[in-house]
Amino acid sequence: MSFKDTLESGKFVVTAEVGPPKGTDISVMKHDMELLKGKLDAVNVTDNQSAVMRICSLAVCKLVLEHGLEPILQMTCRDRNRIALQSDLLGASVLGIRNVLCMTGDHVSAGDHKSARPVYDIESVQLLQVVDSLNNGKDMSGNDLKGATSFFQGAVVTPESNPLEPQLMKFEKKVKAGANFFQTQAIYNIEKFKEFMAFARKFPVKVMAGLVVLKSAGMANFLNNFVPGIKVPQELIDEMKAAGKEKALDTGLNITARHIRQLKEEKICDGVHIMAIGMEDKVPVILERAGLL
Amino acid sequence: MIITKKKDRSKLLKTLEGYNSFYLIGCSECASLCGTGNEEALKEMAEDLKAQGKTVTGMIVPKTGCQTLGTKVELKKDKDALDKTDAIVVMSCGAGTQSAVEIYPDKAVYPSNDTLFLGNMTRFQMFDERCSLCGECVIDKTGGICPVTNCPKGLLNGPCGGTKDGNCEVSDEIKCAWVRIYERQKKLGELDKMKEILPPKDWSAKQGPHKLYTRADAAEGDKKGKDKK
Ligand code: SF4
Ligand code: SF4
């Protein structure tokens, strides 16, 4: 079943990420794809994540397809104007890519080409509208397409953003602009996430909770201090600390698995998106511990 | 106003190396407020040039350097000094510099400043960019705060996921434009305005070089021009 059909059927879905490498050696990525095959409903391919230049998302999506997994093309507005974005979307469509995640994209100042000219000709809400328009056979200028696309488009949201209200207003705009599903920024506080879901449930969209595996207490502190929109509660930091250096990663995997179980059993959201950030090979372990394999 | 910054002086003097005499043109408007084209700045430049063994044939701080017509009239009064000089150094903005190029097509003209942005003076000689001249103003929809300029991504439909406690992901020194817009709209009781999806910008409105003719009889004048052909 396709990712879209699975999500719409009401089954709890699981996605993870493939981060394209910097360079043409794709052996590690291939190995990860083999490991993930058959275990996920779809896999996101990041788009020059954190504004660090790597293999393009489109090409890696095609490789993901060839490895028997279903890709979700992440598309940011940072590096391409509206002509390039639409052109890539048409290209993705003929390559058989059906899912696209529309994002604004981290600013170039976060990446490894700080003197690059950021584009942002359009942004996430407008990109969702563009995808909708291509699905209906028209480009952004209203010209007819010879053959429409049939994308299943999604977006992102940061449930722990501070202040939250403008973020929720943008969420609403994304729904209006055609988003079918949302993957959230990493969440760690399930009780708080429930409050967000009470809001999100008012809209006809599917929501997948974003989960980032903690590798150490230090990483948790780093996320709290430097990554916008992520809040790791003190009790999780304490749990990581108590585990000690050797058991830290194992504990992090357990926490993620525990959260997945709770989200699924209490039917809090429609699925999870696991961001393993360089530890894609650990995803099967998490799924096993969460009782999903 | 147009914000300018002095170019690195030693690099500038190197650029001017091949000339022996100079005439200096400042500007009494923006460049004076920036301290880059006022009398004091011109005098300082003259000293630096003289220290290099150069001659300064004259100098002027015209009322508005980019007002080409008026500047031309003002420069006429100093015709002798201008005739004598090898090169002109313009100490205003890029527009003022090109006024001089237009007025003196046969003379070498050099800018002494880098032209940075359209700015508001928020304190004495402290400038902030608030408008980037996009050609299609949207701040009627955003509580009078410009997201095109104040958000480094120019986002039109709300904050990105990078807002950190009200600050921008790009720098802690920038307050997130969309948090500012949100707070202001909330205060004004106009939060509903934030729910409207703003369409992609028409960047062709920004596409230069621009020309604008606002004289009341402009259309008439155009017709006459055509008739003459
Ligand atoms: S929307 Fe355009 S014209 Fe209006 S303040 Fe911003 S940059 Fe200037
Ligand atoms: S944090 Fe705010 S100001 Fe900065 S890029 Fe994001 S939306 Fe724009």
Coordinates of C-alpha atoms and ligand atoms in Angstrom, one line a residue:
Chain A
M1 CA 0.0 0.0 0.0
S2 CA 1.3 3.5 -0.7
F3 CA 2.2 5.9 2.0
K4 CA -0.9 8.0 1.2
D5 CA -3.3 5.0 1.3
T6 CA -1.8 3.7 4.5
L7 CA -2.1 7.1 6.2
E8 CA -5.6 7.5 5.0
S9 CA -6.6 4.0 6.0
G10 CA -6.0 5.1 9.6
K11 CA -3.1 2.8 10.2
F12 CA -0.3 4.2 12.5
V13 CA 2.5 5.1 10.0
V14 CA 6.2 5.2 10.5
T15 CA 8.7 7.2 8.5
A16 CA 12.4 7.9 8.9
E17 CA 15.0 9.9 7.2
V18 CA 17.8 9.4 4.7
G19 CA 20.3 12.2 4.7
P20 CA 22.1 12.4 1.3
P21 CA 25.9 12.4 1.7
K22 CA 28.3 15.1 0.7
G23 CA 30.1 13.5 -2.2
T24 CA 29.4 10.7 -4.5
D25 CA 30.2 7.8 -2.2
I26 CA 26.7 6.5 -1.4
S27 CA 27.7 3.1 0.1
V28 CA 26.6 4.0 3.7
M29 CA 23.3 5.4 2.5
K30 CA 22.7 2.2 0.4
H31 CA 23.5 0.1 3.4
D32 CA 20.9 2.1 5.5
M33 CA 18.3 1.8 2.8
E34 CA 18.7 -2.0 2.7
L35 CA 18.3 -2.1 6.5
L36 CA 15.1 0.1 6.4
K37 CA 13.5 -1.8 3.5
G38 CA 10.1 -3.2 4.4
K39 CA 10.1 -1.6 7.9
L40 CA 8.8 1.9 7.1
D41 CA 5.8 3.3 5.3
A42 CA 8.0 6.0 3.7
V43 CA 11.3 7.6 4.0
N44 CA 12.1 11.4 3.9
V45 CA 15.0 12.5 1.8
T46 CA 16.3 15.8 3.2
D47 CA 17.0 18.8 1.0
N48 CA 20.5 20.1 1.7
Q49 CA 19.7 19.9 5.4
S50 CA 20.9 22.8 7.6
A51 CA 21.9 24.5 4.4
V52 CA 24.9 22.2 4.1
M53 CA 25.5 21.3 0.4
R54 CA 25.0 17.6 -0.4
I55 CA 23.5 15.3 -3.1
C56 CA 20.1 16.7 -4.2
S57 CA 17.0 15.3 -2.6
L58 CA 15.5 14.5 -6.0
A59 CA 18.3 12.1 -7.1
V60 CA 18.3 10.3 -3.8
C61 CA 14.5 9.9 -3.9
K62 CA 15.0 8.1 -7.1
L63 CA 17.6 5.8 -5.5
V64 CA 15.2 5.2 -2.6
L65 CA 12.5 4.1 -5.1
E66 CA 15.0 1.8 -6.7
H67 CA 15.7 0.2 -3.3
G68 CA 12.1 -0.6 -2.9
L69 CA 11.2 2.1 -0.4
E70 CA 8.7 4.9 -0.8
P71 CA 10.4 8.4 -0.8
I72 CA 9.1 11.7 0.6
L73 CA 10.8 14.5 -1.3
Q74 CA 11.7 17.3 1.0
M75 CA 11.7 20.5 -0.8
T76 CA 12.9 23.8 0.6
C77 CA 12.5 27.3 -1.0
R78 CA 16.0 28.4 0.0
D79 CA 17.9 27.4 -3.1
R80 CA 15.5 27.6 -6.0
N81 CA 13.1 30.2 -7.5
R82 CA 9.6 29.4 -8.6
I83 CA 10.7 28.2 -12.0
A84 CA 13.2 25.7 -10.6
L85 CA 10.9 24.5 -7.9
Q86 CA 8.1 23.7 -10.4
S87 CA 10.5 22.2 -12.8
D88 CA 11.9 19.9 -10.2
L89 CA 8.4 18.9 -9.1
L90 CA 7.5 17.9 -12.6
G91 CA 10.8 16.0 -12.8
A92 CA 10.0 14.3 -9.5
S93 CA 6.6 13.3 -10.8
V94 CA 7.8 11.6 -13.9
L95 CA 10.4 9.7 -11.8
G96 CA 7.6 8.2 -9.9
I97 CA 7.9 10.3 -6.7
R98 CA 4.5 10.8 -5.1
N99 CA 5.1 12.5 -1.8
V100 CA 6.5 16.0 -1.3
L101 CA 7.2 17.8 2.0
C102 CA 7.0 21.6 1.5
M103 CA 9.3 23.6 3.7
T104 CA 10.9 27.1 3.8
G105 CA 14.3 25.8 4.6
D106 CA 17.1 26.8 7.1
H107 CA 18.8 30.0 6.2
V108 CA 22.1 29.8 4.4
S109 CA 23.8 31.4 7.4
A110 CA 23.3 28.0 9.2
G111 CA 25.2 26.0 6.6
D112 CA 28.6 25.6 4.9
H113 CA 28.1 28.2 2.1
K114 CA 27.4 31.2 4.2
S115 CA 28.1 33.7 1.3
A116 CA 25.5 32.1 -0.9
R117 CA 22.5 34.2 -2.0
P118 CA 19.4 32.8 -0.3
V119 CA 16.4 32.6 -2.7
Y120 CA 13.0 32.4 -0.9
D121 CA 11.2 33.5 -4.0
I122 CA 8.2 31.8 -2.5
E123 CA 7.8 30.0 0.9
S124 CA 6.3 26.9 2.4
V125 CA 2.6 28.0 2.4
Q126 CA 2.9 29.2 -1.2
L127 CA 4.8 26.1 -2.2
L128 CA 1.9 24.0 -1.0
Q129 CA -0.4 26.0 -3.2
V130 CA 2.0 25.5 -6.1
V131 CA 1.9 21.7 -5.6
D132 CA -1.9 21.9 -5.4
S133 CA -2.0 23.8 -8.7
L134 CA 0.4 21.4 -10.5
N135 CA -1.9 18.6 -9.3
N136 CA -4.7 20.4 -11.0
G137 CA -2.9 20.8 -14.2
K138 CA -1.8 24.4 -14.0
D139 CA 1.5 26.1 -13.3
M140 CA 1.9 29.1 -11.1
S141 CA 1.3 31.5 -14.0
G142 CA -1.9 29.7 -14.8
N143 CA -0.5 28.0 -17.9
D144 CA -1.9 24.5 -18.7
L145 CA 0.3 21.5 -18.1
K146 CA 0.5 18.7 -20.6
G147 CA -0.1 16.1 -17.9
A148 CA -0.8 17.1 -14.3
T149 CA 1.1 15.8 -11.2
S150 CA -0.5 13.7 -8.5
F151 CA 1.5 14.6 -5.4
F152 CA 0.5 13.9 -1.8
Q153 CA 1.8 17.0 -0.2
G154 CA 2.8 17.5 3.4
A155 CA 4.3 20.2 5.6
V156 CA 6.0 20.7 8.9
V157 CA 5.0 22.4 12.2
T158 CA 6.8 23.2 15.4
P159 CA 4.5 22.3 18.3
E160 CA 6.9 23.7 20.9
S161 CA 7.5 27.0 19.2
N162 CA 7.6 30.0 21.4
P163 CA 5.4 32.1 21.0
L164 CA 3.1 29.3 19.8
E165 CA 0.1 31.2 18.5
P166 CA 1.7 32.5 15.3
Q167 CA 3.0 29.0 14.6
L168 CA -0.5 27.6 14.9
M169 CA -1.8 30.3 12.6
K170 CA 0.7 29.3 10.0
F171 CA -0.3 25.6 10.5
E172 CA -3.8 26.7 9.6
K173 CA -2.6 28.5 6.5
K174 CA -0.7 25.3 5.5
V175 CA -3.9 23.3 5.9
K176 CA -5.8 25.8 3.8
A177 CA -3.0 25.7 1.2
G178 CA -3.5 22.0 0.7
A179 CA -1.3 20.2 3.2
N180 CA -2.6 16.6 3.7
F181 CA -0.2 15.6 6.4
F182 CA 2.2 17.1 8.9
Q183 CA 5.5 15.9 10.3
T184 CA 6.4 17.9 13.5
Q185 CA 9.7 19.2 14.7
A186 CA 11.0 16.9 17.4
I187 CA 8.8 16.5 20.5
Y188 CA 9.8 15.0 23.9
N189 CA 6.9 16.0 26.1
I190 CA 4.0 13.8 25.3
E191 CA 1.6 15.6 27.6
K192 CA 2.3 19.0 25.9
F193 CA 2.1 17.3 22.5
K194 CA -1.4 16.2 23.4
E195 CA -2.4 19.9 23.8
F196 CA -1.1 20.6 20.3
M197 CA -3.0 17.6 19.0
A198 CA -6.2 18.8 20.5
F199 CA -5.8 21.8 18.3
A200 CA -4.6 19.9 15.2
R201 CA -7.4 17.4 15.4
K202 CA -9.8 20.2 14.4
F203 CA -8.4 20.0 10.9
P204 CA -8.8 17.3 8.3
V205 CA -5.1 16.4 8.2
K206 CA -2.9 13.6 9.4
V207 CA -0.2 14.4 12.0
M208 CA 3.0 12.5 12.5
A209 CA 5.1 13.2 15.7
G210 CA 8.7 14.0 15.0
L211 CA 11.1 12.1 17.2
V212 CA 14.8 12.7 17.5
V213 CA 16.9 10.0 19.3
L214 CA 18.9 11.3 22.3
K215 CA 22.4 10.1 22.3
S216 CA 23.5 11.7 25.6
A217 CA 22.4 14.1 28.3
G218 CA 24.8 16.6 26.6
M219 CA 22.9 16.4 23.4
A220 CA 19.6 17.0 25.2
N221 CA 21.1 20.2 26.8
F222 CA 22.4 21.2 23.4
L223 CA 19.0 20.8 21.8
N224 CA 17.4 22.9 24.6
N225 CA 19.9 25.7 24.3
F226 CA 20.6 25.9 20.6
V227 CA 17.8 24.3 18.5
P228 CA 14.7 26.5 18.1
G229 CA 11.4 24.8 19.0
I230 CA 12.9 21.8 20.8
K231 CA 12.3 21.3 24.5
V232 CA 13.6 18.2 26.3
P233 CA 12.0 17.9 29.7
Q234 CA 14.3 17.7 32.7
E235 CA 13.1 14.2 33.7
L236 CA 14.4 12.9 30.3
I237 CA 17.7 14.6 30.8
D238 CA 18.0 13.1 34.3
E239 CA 17.1 9.7 32.9
M240 CA 19.9 10.0 30.3
K241 CA 22.3 11.2 33.0
A242 CA 21.5 8.3 35.3
A243 CA 22.1 5.8 32.5
G244 CA 25.8 6.8 32.4
K245 CA 28.0 7.2 29.3
E246 CA 27.9 3.5 28.2
K247 CA 24.2 3.1 28.4
A248 CA 23.3 6.5 27.2
L249 CA 22.5 5.7 23.6
D250 CA 20.6 2.6 24.6
T251 CA 18.5 4.7 26.9
G252 CA 17.9 7.2 24.2
L253 CA 16.6 4.4 21.9
N254 CA 14.4 3.2 24.7
I255 CA 12.9 6.6 25.3
T256 CA 12.1 6.9 21.6
A257 CA 10.6 3.5 21.5
R258 CA 8.6 4.2 24.7
H259 CA 7.2 7.4 23.1
I260 CA 6.2 5.6 20.0
R261 CA 4.3 3.0 22.0
Q262 CA 2.5 5.7 24.0
L263 CA 1.6 7.8 20.9
K264 CA 0.3 4.7 19.1
E265 CA -1.6 3.0 22.0
E266 CA -3.2 6.2 23.2
K267 CA -4.0 7.1 19.6
I268 CA -2.5 10.6 20.2
C269 CA -1.5 11.1 16.5
D270 CA -1.4 9.3 13.2
G271 CA 2.2 8.1 13.1
V272 CA 5.7 9.0 13.9
H273 CA 8.6 10.4 11.9
I274 CA 12.0 9.2 13.3
M275 CA 14.9 11.5 12.8
A276 CA 17.9 9.4 13.7
I277 CA 20.5 11.9 12.4
G278 CA 23.3 9.7 11.3
M279 CA 22.1 6.6 13.1
E280 CA 19.6 5.4 10.5
D281 CA 20.9 1.9 11.2
K282 CA 19.4 2.1 14.7
V283 CA 15.9 2.6 13.4
P284 CA 15.0 -1.1 13.2
V285 CA 16.1 -1.5 16.9
I286 CA 13.7 1.3 17.9
L287 CA 10.9 -0.2 15.9
E288 CA 11.5 -3.6 17.5
R289 CA 11.5 -2.1 21.0
A290 CA 8.3 -0.2 20.2
G291 CA 6.6 -3.4 19.2
L292 CA 6.2 -2.4 15.6
L293 CA 8.3 -5.1 13.9
Chain B
M1 CA 17.5 57.9 3.7
I2 CA 20.3 56.2 1.8
I3 CA 22.9 54.8 4.1
T4 CA 26.5 54.9 3.1
K5 CA 29.8 53.8 4.6
K6 CA 33.3 55.1 3.8
K7 CA 35.4 52.8 1.7
D8 CA 38.6 51.6 3.2
R9 CA 40.8 54.7 2.8
S10 CA 44.1 53.1 1.9
K11 CA 42.4 51.0 -0.8
L12 CA 40.7 54.1 -2.2
L13 CA 43.9 56.1 -2.3
K14 CA 45.4 53.2 -4.2
T15 CA 42.6 53.3 -6.8
L16 CA 43.2 57.1 -7.2
E17 CA 47.0 56.7 -7.5
G18 CA 47.1 57.5 -11.2
Y19 CA 45.6 61.0 -10.9
N20 CA 47.2 64.2 -9.6
S21 CA 44.3 66.5 -8.9
F22 CA 40.9 66.0 -7.5
Y23 CA 37.6 67.8 -7.0
L24 CA 35.4 66.6 -4.1
I25 CA 31.6 66.5 -4.2
G26 CA 29.7 65.6 -1.0
C27 CA 25.9 65.9 -0.3
S28 CA 24.0 67.8 2.3
E29 CA 21.3 65.2 2.7
C30 CA 21.8 61.5 3.6
A31 CA 25.6 61.4 3.2
S32 CA 25.9 64.3 5.6
L33 CA 23.7 62.5 8.2
C34 CA 25.9 59.4 7.7
G35 CA 29.0 61.5 8.2
T36 CA 30.3 60.3 4.8
G37 CA 29.7 63.4 2.6
N38 CA 29.5 66.4 5.0
E39 CA 32.0 69.2 5.0
E40 CA 34.1 67.6 7.7
A41 CA 34.4 64.4 5.7
L42 CA 35.4 66.3 2.6
K43 CA 38.1 68.2 4.5
E44 CA 39.4 65.0 5.9
M45 CA 39.6 63.5 2.4
A46 CA 41.4 66.6 1.1
E47 CA 44.0 66.2 3.9
D48 CA 44.5 62.5 3.0
L49 CA 45.0 63.3 -0.7
K50 CA 47.3 66.2 0.0
A51 CA 49.4 63.9 2.3
Q52 CA 49.9 61.8 -0.8
G53 CA 51.2 64.7 -2.7
K54 CA 48.0 65.3 -4.6
T55 CA 46.2 68.6 -5.4
V56 CA 42.6 69.3 -4.4
T57 CA 41.3 71.9 -6.9
G58 CA 38.0 72.5 -5.0
M59 CA 35.1 71.0 -3.1
I60 CA 31.4 71.4 -2.7
V61 CA 28.6 70.0 -0.6
P62 CA 25.6 70.3 -3.0
K63 CA 22.2 70.4 -1.5
T64 CA 21.0 67.1 -3.0
G65 CA 23.6 65.1 -4.9
C66 CA 21.1 62.8 -6.6
Q67 CA 19.1 65.7 -7.9
T68 CA 21.0 65.9 -11.1
L69 CA 19.5 69.1 -12.4
G70 CA 20.1 71.1 -9.3
T71 CA 23.6 69.7 -8.7
K72 CA 24.5 70.7 -12.3
V73 CA 23.5 74.3 -11.5
E74 CA 25.5 74.3 -8.3
L75 CA 28.6 72.8 -10.0
K76 CA 28.5 75.5 -12.7
K77 CA 29.6 78.0 -10.1
D78 CA 32.8 76.1 -9.6
K79 CA 33.5 75.6 -13.3
D80 CA 37.2 76.7 -13.2
A81 CA 38.2 74.3 -10.3
L82 CA 36.3 71.5 -12.0
D83 CA 37.9 72.1 -15.4
K84 CA 41.4 72.0 -13.8
T85 CA 40.9 68.6 -12.0
D86 CA 42.0 65.2 -13.4
A87 CA 39.3 63.3 -11.5
I88 CA 36.2 63.9 -9.3
V89 CA 35.7 62.0 -6.1
V90 CA 32.0 61.8 -5.1
M91 CA 31.4 61.4 -1.4
S92 CA 27.7 60.6 -1.4
C93 CA 25.8 57.5 -2.6
G94 CA 26.0 55.5 -5.8
A95 CA 23.2 57.7 -7.2
G96 CA 25.0 61.0 -6.4
T97 CA 28.2 59.5 -8.0
Q98 CA 26.3 58.9 -11.2
S99 CA 24.8 62.4 -11.2
A100 CA 28.4 63.6 -11.5
V101 CA 29.1 61.1 -14.2
E102 CA 26.2 62.5 -16.2
I103 CA 27.2 66.1 -15.6
Y104 CA 30.8 65.5 -16.5
P105 CA 30.9 62.9 -19.2
D106 CA 34.5 63.5 -20.0
K107 CA 36.0 63.3 -16.5
A108 CA 36.9 60.3 -14.4
V109 CA 34.5 60.0 -11.4
Y110 CA 35.1 57.8 -8.4
P111 CA 32.9 57.0 -5.4
S112 CA 34.5 57.3 -1.9
N113 CA 31.6 55.4 -0.2
D114 CA 29.9 52.0 -0.3
T115 CA 26.1 52.4 -0.6
L116 CA 24.4 50.1 1.7
F117 CA 20.6 50.4 2.1
L118 CA 17.6 52.6 2.6
G119 CA 17.6 53.2 6.3
N120 CA 15.9 54.8 9.2
M121 CA 18.1 56.8 11.6
T122 CA 17.0 55.4 15.0
R123 CA 19.7 57.2 17.0
F124 CA 22.4 59.6 16.0
Q125 CA 24.3 58.0 13.2
M126 CA 22.7 54.6 14.0
F127 CA 20.8 53.2 11.0
D128 CA 18.4 50.3 10.6
E129 CA 16.9 48.9 7.5
R130 CA 13.2 48.8 7.5
C131 CA 12.2 48.8 3.8
S132 CA 14.1 47.2 0.9
L133 CA 12.1 48.9 -1.9
C134 CA 10.4 45.8 -3.2
G135 CA 8.1 47.7 -5.5
E136 CA 4.9 46.3 -4.1
C137 CA 4.3 47.2 -0.5
V138 CA 2.5 44.6 1.7
I139 CA 2.7 46.2 5.1
D140 CA -0.9 47.1 5.0
K141 CA -1.4 43.4 5.6
T142 CA 1.3 43.0 8.2
G143 CA 0.6 45.6 10.8
G144 CA 3.0 48.1 9.3
I145 CA 6.1 46.0 9.9
C146 CA 7.8 44.8 6.7
P147 CA 8.5 41.0 6.6
V148 CA 10.2 41.4 3.2
T149 CA 13.0 43.3 4.9
N150 CA 12.9 42.4 8.6
C151 CA 12.7 38.7 8.1
P152 CA 16.0 37.4 6.6
K153 CA 13.9 34.9 4.5
G154 CA 11.3 37.6 3.5
L155 CA 8.5 35.2 4.5
L156 CA 5.0 36.5 3.8
N157 CA 2.9 34.0 5.7
G158 CA 4.1 33.7 9.3
P159 CA 7.2 32.6 11.2
C160 CA 9.4 29.7 10.2
G161 CA 10.2 27.0 12.6
G162 CA 13.4 28.8 13.6
T163 CA 11.9 31.4 15.9
K164 CA 13.7 31.1 19.2
D165 CA 12.0 32.8 22.1
G166 CA 11.0 35.6 19.8
N167 CA 14.3 36.0 18.2
C168 CA 15.3 35.1 14.6
E169 CA 17.1 31.9 13.8
V170 CA 19.6 33.9 11.8
S171 CA 20.8 36.0 14.7
D172 CA 19.9 36.6 18.3
E173 CA 20.3 40.3 17.6
I174 CA 17.3 40.3 15.3
K175 CA 13.9 40.0 16.8
C176 CA 11.8 37.6 14.6
A177 CA 9.8 39.9 12.3
W178 CA 6.8 37.6 12.5
V179 CA 6.7 37.7 16.2
R180 CA 6.8 41.5 16.0
I181 CA 4.0 41.4 13.5
Y182 CA 2.0 39.0 15.7
E183 CA 2.5 41.1 18.8
R184 CA 1.5 44.3 17.1
Q185 CA -1.6 42.8 15.4
K186 CA -2.6 41.3 18.7
K187 CA -2.3 44.7 20.4
L188 CA -4.3 46.3 17.6
G189 CA -6.9 43.6 17.8
E190 CA -6.3 42.7 14.2
L191 CA -4.9 39.2 14.5
D192 CA -7.4 38.0 11.9
K193 CA -5.3 39.8 9.3
M194 CA -2.6 37.2 9.9
K195 CA -4.9 34.4 8.7
E196 CA -5.0 35.7 5.1
I197 CA -2.6 33.8 2.8
L198 CA -0.5 36.4 1.0
P199 CA 0.3 35.4 -2.6
P200 CA 3.8 35.1 -4.0
K201 CA 5.4 38.5 -4.6
D202 CA 5.5 39.9 -8.0
W203 CA 9.3 40.4 -8.2
S204 CA 9.0 42.0 -11.6
A205 CA 8.0 45.1 -9.6
K206 CA 11.5 45.2 -8.2
Q207 CA 13.2 44.6 -11.6
G208 CA 15.4 47.6 -12.5
P209 CA 16.5 49.9 -13.9
H210 CA 13.4 51.8 -12.9
K211 CA 12.0 54.9 -14.4
L212 CA 9.1 57.0 -13.2
Y213 CA 7.7 60.2 -14.5
T214 CA 5.2 61.8 -12.1
R215 CA 4.6 65.3 -13.6
A216 CA 0.9 66.0 -13.9
D217 CA 1.2 66.6 -17.6
A218 CA 3.4 63.5 -18.1
A219 CA 0.9 61.6 -20.2
E220 CA 0.4 64.8 -22.3
G221 CA 4.1 65.2 -22.7
D222 CA 4.5 61.6 -23.8
K223 CA 1.9 62.2 -26.5
K224 CA 3.6 65.3 -27.6
G225 CA 6.9 63.4 -27.8
K226 CA 5.3 60.7 -30.0
D227 CA 3.6 63.3 -32.2
K228 CA 6.9 64.9 -32.8
K229 CA 8.3 61.6 -34.2
Ligands
SF4_1 S1 6.8 45.6 1.6 FE1 8.3 46.4 0.1 S2 7.8 48.6 -0.2 FE2 6.8 47.8 1.7 S3 8.2 48.3 3.4 FE3 8.6 46.2 2.7 S4 10.2 46.4 1.2 FE4 9.4 48.4 1.5
SF4_2 S1 12.9 33.4 12.7 FE1 11.4 34.9 12.1 S2 12.5 36.6 11.2 FE2 13.9 34.9 11.3 S3 13.8 33.8 9.3 FE3 12.3 32.8 10.7 S4 10.4 33.9 10.4 FE4 12.0 35.2 9.5

